[in-house]
C-alpha positions as a printed Julia matrix, in Angstrom:
127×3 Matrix{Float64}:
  -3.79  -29.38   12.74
  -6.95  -29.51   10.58
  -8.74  -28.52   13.33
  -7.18  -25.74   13.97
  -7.05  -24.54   10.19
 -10.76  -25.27   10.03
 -11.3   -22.67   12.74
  -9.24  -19.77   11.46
 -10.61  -20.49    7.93
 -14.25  -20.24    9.74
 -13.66  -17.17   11.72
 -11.87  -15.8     8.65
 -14.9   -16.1     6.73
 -17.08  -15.23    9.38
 -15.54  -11.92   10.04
 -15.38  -11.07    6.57
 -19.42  -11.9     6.46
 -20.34   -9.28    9.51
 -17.53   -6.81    7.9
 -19.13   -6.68    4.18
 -22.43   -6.43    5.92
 -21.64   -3.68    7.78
 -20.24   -1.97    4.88
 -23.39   -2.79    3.1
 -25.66   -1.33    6.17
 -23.75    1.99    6.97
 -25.06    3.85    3.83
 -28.36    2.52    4.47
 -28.26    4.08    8.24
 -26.87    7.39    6.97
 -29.54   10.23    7.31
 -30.75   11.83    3.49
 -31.08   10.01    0.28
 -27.83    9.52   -1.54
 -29.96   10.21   -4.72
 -31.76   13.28   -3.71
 -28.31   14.57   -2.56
 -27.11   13.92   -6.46
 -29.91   15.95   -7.67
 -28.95   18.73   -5.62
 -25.71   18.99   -6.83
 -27.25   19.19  -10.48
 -29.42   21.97   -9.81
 -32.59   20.66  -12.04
 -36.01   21.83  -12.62
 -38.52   20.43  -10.97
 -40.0    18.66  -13.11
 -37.23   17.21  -14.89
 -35.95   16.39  -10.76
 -38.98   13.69  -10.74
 -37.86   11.85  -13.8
 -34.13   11.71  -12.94
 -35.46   10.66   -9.46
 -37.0     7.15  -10.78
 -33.92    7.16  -13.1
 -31.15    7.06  -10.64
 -33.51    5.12   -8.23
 -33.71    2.59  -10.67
 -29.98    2.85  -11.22
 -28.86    2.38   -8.16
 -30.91   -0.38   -7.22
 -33.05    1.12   -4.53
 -36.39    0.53   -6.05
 -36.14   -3.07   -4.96
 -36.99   -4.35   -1.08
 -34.15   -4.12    1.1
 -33.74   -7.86    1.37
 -33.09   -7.95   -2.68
 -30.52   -5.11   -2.5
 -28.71   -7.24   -0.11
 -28.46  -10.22   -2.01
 -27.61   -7.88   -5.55
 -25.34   -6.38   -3.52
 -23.57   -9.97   -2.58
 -23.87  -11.3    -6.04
 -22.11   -8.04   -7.43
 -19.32   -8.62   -5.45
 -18.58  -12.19   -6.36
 -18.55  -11.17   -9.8
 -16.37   -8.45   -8.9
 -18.4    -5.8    -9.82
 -18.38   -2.48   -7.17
 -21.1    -1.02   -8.37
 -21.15    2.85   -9.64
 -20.28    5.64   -8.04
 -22.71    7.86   -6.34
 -20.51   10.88   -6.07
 -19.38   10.44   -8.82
 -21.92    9.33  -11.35
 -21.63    7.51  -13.55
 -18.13    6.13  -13.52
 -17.81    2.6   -11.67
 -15.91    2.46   -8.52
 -13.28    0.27   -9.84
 -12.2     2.91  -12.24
 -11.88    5.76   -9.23
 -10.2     3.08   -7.25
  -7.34    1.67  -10.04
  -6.64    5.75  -10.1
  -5.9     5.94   -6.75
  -3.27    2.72   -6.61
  -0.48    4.6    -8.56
  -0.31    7.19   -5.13
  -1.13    4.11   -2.73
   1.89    2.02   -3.96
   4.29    5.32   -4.02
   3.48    5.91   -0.91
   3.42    2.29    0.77
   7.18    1.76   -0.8
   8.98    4.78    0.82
   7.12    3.44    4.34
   7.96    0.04    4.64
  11.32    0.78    2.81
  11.93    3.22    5.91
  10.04    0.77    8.39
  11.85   -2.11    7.87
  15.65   -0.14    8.08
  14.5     1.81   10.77
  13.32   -1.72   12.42
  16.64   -3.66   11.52
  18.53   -0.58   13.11
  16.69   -0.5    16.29
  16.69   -4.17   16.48
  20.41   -4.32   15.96
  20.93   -1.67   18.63
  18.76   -3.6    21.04
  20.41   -6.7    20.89
């Protein structure tokens, strides 16, 4: 039986390894610059484009090898921290996400409210 929880807990965290990585690599395969697409929306001057372009390089962490991103990126999230949002700047994920739970839970109720009569229905039907 330890065996066997051992394993799950293994390919558990295993699969949770390659999925965070692959969350971490997709922006990083994307075509464009996330930052140079930020600048764009602000419409600056040249000149002032070249500062604000070592700015939000530096704040976003891509001014450091890719190896180094990796491991911030790992180390922010065991401390919980989701980083900031490109899109938009500069409010941190977590904030844009704990606005969007209000909608996900009243929308998750009504479903598995509906789900699980609906199921009990059909499954009394059935038998």
């Amino acid at each position: 039986m330890k065996r066997y929880f051992a394993r799950k807990l293994f390919i558990y965290m295993l699969t949770f390894f390659f999925a965070v990585t692959i969350d971490w690599l997709i922006p990083r395969f994307m075509p464009g610059n996330p930052v140079q697409n930020l600048l764009a929306r602000a419409a600056l001057r040249a000149e002032a484009a070249e500062v604000m372009y070592g700015y939000f390089t530096r704040a976003f962490g891509l001014d450091v090898p890719i190896w180094q991103q990796y491991l911030n990126f790992w180390n922010a999230l065991f401390h919980g921290d989701l980083g900031i949002s490109v899109y938009l700047f500069p409010q941190p994920v977590i904030k844009i996400i704990m606005r969007a739970v209000p909608y996900d839970i009243f929308l998750l109720l009504p479903a598995v409210l509906l789900s699980w009569i609906a199921g009990n229905k059909f499954g009394a039907f059935a038998a």
